[in-house]
Amino acid sequence: MEKIKKYILLHLTVMLFSFTSVYSKAASGFYNREGLTSPMLYLFLFLMLLNCALYAVIWQKVIKKFELNVAYANRTVYLIWSQIWAVIIFHENLSVNNIIGMIIVFIGVLVVVAHE
């Protein structure tokens, strides 16, 4: 049960990091529409930096509980979370290549975790 808790914490940390791309894309959208005068641009840039700082602190605590190769292999799940947010928040379409790529990433993580 303790191992499951460690992995849940690891993946929640990776999910937290994936919001950096959400804030970045939102900031980019406001910049493209309104330019440098958009207050929302600065809000999302601030959220992006805050998110990165929070992630950095939490990540350092979480990886102490894992071998580095396991922690960093699991970090690639970031790509899957980014695709999920792209579809849910920004209403983007997934291509077959995106889905195949996510499956390959997931299988790679499973292989590393199975050998832990």
mmCIF file of C-alpha atoms in Angstrom, residues 2 8 11 14 25 39 74 77-78 95 100-101 115:
data_model
loop_
_atom_site.group_PDB
_atom_site.id
_atom_site.type_symbol
_atom_site.label_atom_id
_atom_site.label_comp_id
_atom_site.label_asym_id
_atom_site.label_seq_id
_atom_site.Cartn_x
_atom_site.Cartn_y
_atom_site.Cartn_z
ATOM 1 C CA GLU A 2 2.916 2.334 0.768
ATOM 2 C CA ILE A 8 0.207 8.382 -6.630
ATOM 3 C CA HIS A 11 2.026 11.115 -10.654
ATOM 4 C CA VAL A 14 3.875 15.161 -12.734
ATOM 5 C CA LYS A 25 -0.612 28.189 -23.895
ATOM 6 C CA PRO A 39 -3.353 41.723 -17.834
ATOM 7 C CA ASN A 74 7.438 8.155 -14.805
ATOM 8 C CA VAL A 77 3.657 10.738 -18.305
ATOM 9 C CA TYR A 78 3.737 14.532 -18.520
ATOM 10 C CA SER A 95 -4.324 12.427 -34.055
ATOM 11 C CA ILE A 100 0.215 5.868 -30.606
ATOM 12 C CA GLY A 101 2.842 8.062 -28.947
ATOM 13 C CA HIS A 115 11.680 -3.905 -13.229
#
